[in-house]
Amino acid sequence: MKIISINAGSSSLKFSLFEMNNEEVIASGLFERIGIDGSKYTIKFNGEKVSQEVDLPSHVDAVNILLDKLTDLGIISSLDEIHGVGHRIVQGKDVFKESVIVTDDVMEKLDAIKGFAPLHNPANMLGIEAFRKVLPNTPMVAVFDTAFHQTMDEATYLYPVPYSWYKDYGVRKYGAHGTSHRYIAESVKQILGKEEYRLISCHIGNGGSITAIKDGKCVDTSMGFTPLAGIMMGTRSGDIDPSIIPYVMEQEGKNASEIIDDLNKQSGLLGMSEYSSDMRDILERCDEHDEKAIVARDKYVRRVVDYIAQYYVLLGGADVIAFTAGVGENSIPVRRQICEELACLGIKLDLDKNNVRGEVVKISTDDSAVIVYVIPTDEELMIARDTLHLINR
Ligand code: ADP
């Protein structure tokens, strides 16, 4: 039983082909620069990597070549082996509270909400439309980054602003990275072997969000109306005083969308360090006693600690804190600093066990008041699982 997970961008299409009997990736790859000069694809399978420059005028061309290659390279023997295609959709608003089988009605609803994620949703839809054209009889499933957060209560998802902003314009907290946080929640449920648990899931990569989870359900999450909210990130500011925006607009003669662009792309680690958005570069500079890099790292850690502390109280304590994504899975010193700043909660890290990258490992000591785990996330697998589940239903 094979399922393809798709993450389509405006000029790219990433795929993972899973054999669902053992949830193994049998091929994965990327089609890039679709509709732009110099387009190419890369397909990895069986320890091999095939890469070629090809003309890719549209997403439909990319899907046609992808399916041809899967058979040409002997990865599958016929297209009938593909039982379903799962598509990542960034924003589902409060219209989509869980993954759904794609129908014409779903496409209409997606079209109606695309303005809430204008850079991502239309691109995600291009991926669905291309696959529907090329594989019209294969079931498609849409999996939303926001759906997991739909269990937040009103007091959590509403902002303390005029209610009409919510009623008339849909201004509320939607969150993001929901598929990743759901994967972490499922992994923790399996590890603990029970349905009842309080989990703080820390997805900290270039983008980052922290989610409070009780018994598998999201209670609160750090991203908001858009992914700009919450913790500090590689290039995003996270939460700031909104009055800064008109003040800097006036100082720099910029409009609001230019300032939002600065907050999305020129802030965070990059903005504070004036050097790099990549935590590895920042840590290297910290070792050289670069002051701006040290302050940027300390601020990054502080914001993560702030949210963990907030969610610890919200959940009435925590059974597990899980670290995932680029920094969470790989950065030994950042995890260490975060846990040291949480020592007053009785959290104790085992420094030897923390010496790990990209593996599921318990990194807290046996007498730590909260169990701390590293759990590599797998959004593609989560999309494939949802697809299989919905098709079988
Ligand atoms: P995205 O949000 O784009 O998916 P990732 O989850 O891949 O990002 O995270 C990317 C970030 O992970 C990089 O910017 C880098 O800061 C961090 N990272 C990756 N490997 C390491 C490492 N070994 N040590 C510290 N940070 C790392």
PDB file of C-alpha atoms in Angstrom, residues 115-223:
ATOM      1  CA  GLY A 115      -6.560  34.947   1.183  1.00  0.00           C
ATOM      2  CA  PHE A 116      -5.620  33.969   4.766  1.00  0.00           C
ATOM      3  CA  ALA A 117      -2.320  32.471   3.561  1.00  0.00           C
ATOM      4  CA  PRO A 118      -1.793  34.179   0.199  1.00  0.00           C
ATOM      5  CA  LEU A 119       1.804  32.982  -0.184  1.00  0.00           C
ATOM      6  CA  HIS A 120       1.098  29.349   0.658  1.00  0.00           C
ATOM      7  CA  ASN A 121      -2.492  28.148   0.160  1.00  0.00           C
ATOM      8  CA  PRO A 122      -2.776  28.974  -3.571  1.00  0.00           C
ATOM      9  CA  ALA A 123       0.515  27.123  -4.115  1.00  0.00           C
ATOM     10  CA  ASN A 124      -0.688  24.129  -2.065  1.00  0.00           C
ATOM     11  CA  MET A 125      -3.844  24.112  -4.216  1.00  0.00           C
ATOM     12  CA  LEU A 126      -1.761  24.066  -7.409  1.00  0.00           C
ATOM     13  CA  GLY A 127      -0.308  20.763  -6.183  1.00  0.00           C
ATOM     14  CA  ILE A 128      -3.758  19.268  -5.598  1.00  0.00           C
ATOM     15  CA  GLU A 129      -5.071  20.496  -8.958  1.00  0.00           C
ATOM     16  CA  ALA A 130      -2.058  19.032 -10.786  1.00  0.00           C
ATOM     17  CA  PHE A 131      -2.465  15.595  -9.171  1.00  0.00           C
ATOM     18  CA  ARG A 132      -6.231  15.603  -9.734  1.00  0.00           C
ATOM     19  CA  LYS A 133      -5.579  16.226 -13.425  1.00  0.00           C
ATOM     20  CA  VAL A 134      -2.952  13.520 -13.813  1.00  0.00           C
ATOM     21  CA  LEU A 135      -4.456  10.918 -11.415  1.00  0.00           C
ATOM     22  CA  PRO A 136      -8.209  11.663 -11.603  1.00  0.00           C
ATOM     23  CA  ASN A 137      -9.240   8.356 -10.003  1.00  0.00           C
ATOM     24  CA  THR A 138      -6.783   8.345  -7.104  1.00  0.00           C
ATOM     25  CA  PRO A 139      -8.136   9.634  -3.776  1.00  0.00           C
ATOM     26  CA  MET A 140      -6.529  12.835  -2.499  1.00  0.00           C
ATOM     27  CA  VAL A 141      -6.449  14.046   1.092  1.00  0.00           C
ATOM     28  CA  ALA A 142      -5.810  17.578   2.375  1.00  0.00           C
ATOM     29  CA  VAL A 143      -3.905  17.847   5.688  1.00  0.00           C
ATOM     30  CA  PHE A 144      -3.885  21.243   7.388  1.00  0.00           C
ATOM     31  CA  ASP A 145      -1.082  22.807   9.463  1.00  0.00           C
ATOM     32  CA  THR A 146      -3.751  24.585  11.504  1.00  0.00           C
ATOM     33  CA  ALA A 147      -6.245  21.736  12.121  1.00  0.00           C
ATOM     34  CA  PHE A 148      -4.580  20.348  15.265  1.00  0.00           C
ATOM     35  CA  HIS A 149      -5.007  23.724  16.961  1.00  0.00           C
ATOM     36  CA  GLN A 150      -8.774  23.821  16.422  1.00  0.00           C
ATOM     37  CA  THR A 151      -9.330  22.361  19.906  1.00  0.00           C
ATOM     38  CA  MET A 152      -8.192  25.613  21.599  1.00  0.00           C
ATOM     39  CA  ASP A 153     -11.027  27.231  23.555  1.00  0.00           C
ATOM     40  CA  GLU A 154     -12.438  30.688  22.823  1.00  0.00           C
ATOM     41  CA  ALA A 155     -10.591  32.407  25.646  1.00  0.00           C
ATOM     42  CA  THR A 156      -7.365  31.092  24.098  1.00  0.00           C
ATOM     43  CA  TYR A 157      -7.921  31.705  20.412  1.00  0.00           C
ATOM     44  CA  LEU A 158      -9.582  35.123  20.690  1.00  0.00           C
ATOM     45  CA  TYR A 159      -7.379  38.207  20.910  1.00  0.00           C
ATOM     46  CA  PRO A 160      -8.315  40.954  23.377  1.00  0.00           C
ATOM     47  CA  VAL A 161      -9.334  43.263  20.505  1.00  0.00           C
ATOM     48  CA  PRO A 162     -12.753  44.464  19.273  1.00  0.00           C
ATOM     49  CA  TYR A 163     -14.929  41.338  18.889  1.00  0.00           C
ATOM     50  CA  SER A 164     -16.063  42.537  15.452  1.00  0.00           C
ATOM     51  CA  TRP A 165     -12.518  41.925  14.162  1.00  0.00           C
ATOM     52  CA  TYR A 166     -13.105  38.223  14.828  1.00  0.00           C
ATOM     53  CA  LYS A 167     -16.741  38.145  13.715  1.00  0.00           C
ATOM     54  CA  ASP A 168     -16.287  40.191  10.554  1.00  0.00           C
ATOM     55  CA  TYR A 169     -12.701  39.434   9.502  1.00  0.00           C
ATOM     56  CA  GLY A 170     -11.763  36.138  11.167  1.00  0.00           C
ATOM     57  CA  VAL A 171      -9.050  37.686  13.372  1.00  0.00           C
ATOM     58  CA  ARG A 172      -8.117  34.948  15.879  1.00  0.00           C
ATOM     59  CA  LYS A 173      -5.280  32.579  16.738  1.00  0.00           C
ATOM     60  CA  TYR A 174      -4.959  29.746  14.191  1.00  0.00           C
ATOM     61  CA  GLY A 175      -1.458  28.454  14.983  1.00  0.00           C
ATOM     62  CA  ALA A 176       0.813  26.477  12.647  1.00  0.00           C
ATOM     63  CA  HIS A 177       3.099  23.391  12.592  1.00  0.00           C
ATOM     64  CA  GLY A 178       0.004  21.451  13.718  1.00  0.00           C
ATOM     65  CA  THR A 179       0.953  18.338  11.750  1.00  0.00           C
ATOM     66  CA  SER A 180       4.352  18.275  13.444  1.00  0.00           C
ATOM     67  CA  HIS A 181       2.934  18.824  16.942  1.00  0.00           C
ATOM     68  CA  ARG A 182       0.361  16.073  16.284  1.00  0.00           C
ATOM     69  CA  TYR A 183       3.154  13.710  15.224  1.00  0.00           C
ATOM     70  CA  ILE A 184       5.036  14.495  18.454  1.00  0.00           C
ATOM     71  CA  ALA A 185       1.842  13.958  20.502  1.00  0.00           C
ATOM     72  CA  GLU A 186       1.252  10.555  18.866  1.00  0.00           C
ATOM     73  CA  SER A 187       4.882   9.570  19.469  1.00  0.00           C
ATOM     74  CA  VAL A 188       4.671  10.571  23.143  1.00  0.00           C
ATOM     75  CA  LYS A 189       1.413   8.632  23.548  1.00  0.00           C
ATOM     76  CA  GLN A 190       3.145   5.552  22.150  1.00  0.00           C
ATOM     77  CA  ILE A 191       6.268   6.038  24.282  1.00  0.00           C
ATOM     78  CA  LEU A 192       4.268   6.506  27.503  1.00  0.00           C
ATOM     79  CA  GLY A 193       1.735   3.840  26.533  1.00  0.00           C
ATOM     80  CA  LYS A 194      -1.190   5.912  27.790  1.00  0.00           C
ATOM     81  CA  GLU A 195      -3.802   8.378  26.540  1.00  0.00           C
ATOM     82  CA  GLU A 196      -3.559  10.832  29.450  1.00  0.00           C
ATOM     83  CA  TYR A 197      -0.514  13.070  29.473  1.00  0.00           C
ATOM     84  CA  ARG A 198       0.519  16.723  29.619  1.00  0.00           C
ATOM     85  CA  LEU A 199       3.007  17.534  26.886  1.00  0.00           C
ATOM     86  CA  ILE A 200       4.860  20.691  25.862  1.00  0.00           C
ATOM     87  CA  SER A 201       5.933  20.193  22.266  1.00  0.00           C
ATOM     88  CA  CYS A 202       8.779  22.479  21.158  1.00  0.00           C
ATOM     89  CA  HIS A 203       9.110  22.627  17.365  1.00  0.00           C
ATOM     90  CA  ILE A 204      12.158  24.858  17.081  1.00  0.00           C
ATOM     91  CA  GLY A 205      13.748  25.119  13.657  1.00  0.00           C
ATOM     92  CA  ASN A 206      14.126  28.089  11.367  1.00  0.00           C
ATOM     93  CA  GLY A 207      10.439  28.646  12.016  1.00  0.00           C
ATOM     94  CA  GLY A 208       9.344  27.679  15.499  1.00  0.00           C
ATOM     95  CA  SER A 209       6.316  27.146  17.694  1.00  0.00           C
ATOM     96  CA  ILE A 210       5.528  25.668  21.072  1.00  0.00           C
ATOM     97  CA  THR A 211       2.278  23.841  21.814  1.00  0.00           C
ATOM     98  CA  ALA A 212       0.616  22.820  25.078  1.00  0.00           C
ATOM     99  CA  ILE A 213      -1.057  19.429  24.625  1.00  0.00           C
ATOM    100  CA  LYS A 214      -3.349  17.613  27.048  1.00  0.00           C
ATOM    101  CA  ASP A 215      -4.332  13.988  26.323  1.00  0.00           C
ATOM    102  CA  GLY A 216      -3.492  14.420  22.623  1.00  0.00           C
ATOM    103  CA  LYS A 217      -5.367  17.698  22.161  1.00  0.00           C
ATOM    104  CA  CYS A 218      -3.941  21.172  21.635  1.00  0.00           C
ATOM    105  CA  VAL A 219      -4.734  23.544  24.506  1.00  0.00           C
ATOM    106  CA  ASP A 220      -2.648  26.506  23.327  1.00  0.00           C
ATOM    107  CA  THR A 221       0.068  27.256  20.795  1.00  0.00           C
ATOM    108  CA  SER A 222       2.554  30.076  20.351  1.00  0.00           C
ATOM    109  CA  MET A 223       1.908  31.022  16.714  1.00  0.00           C
TER     110      MET A 223
END
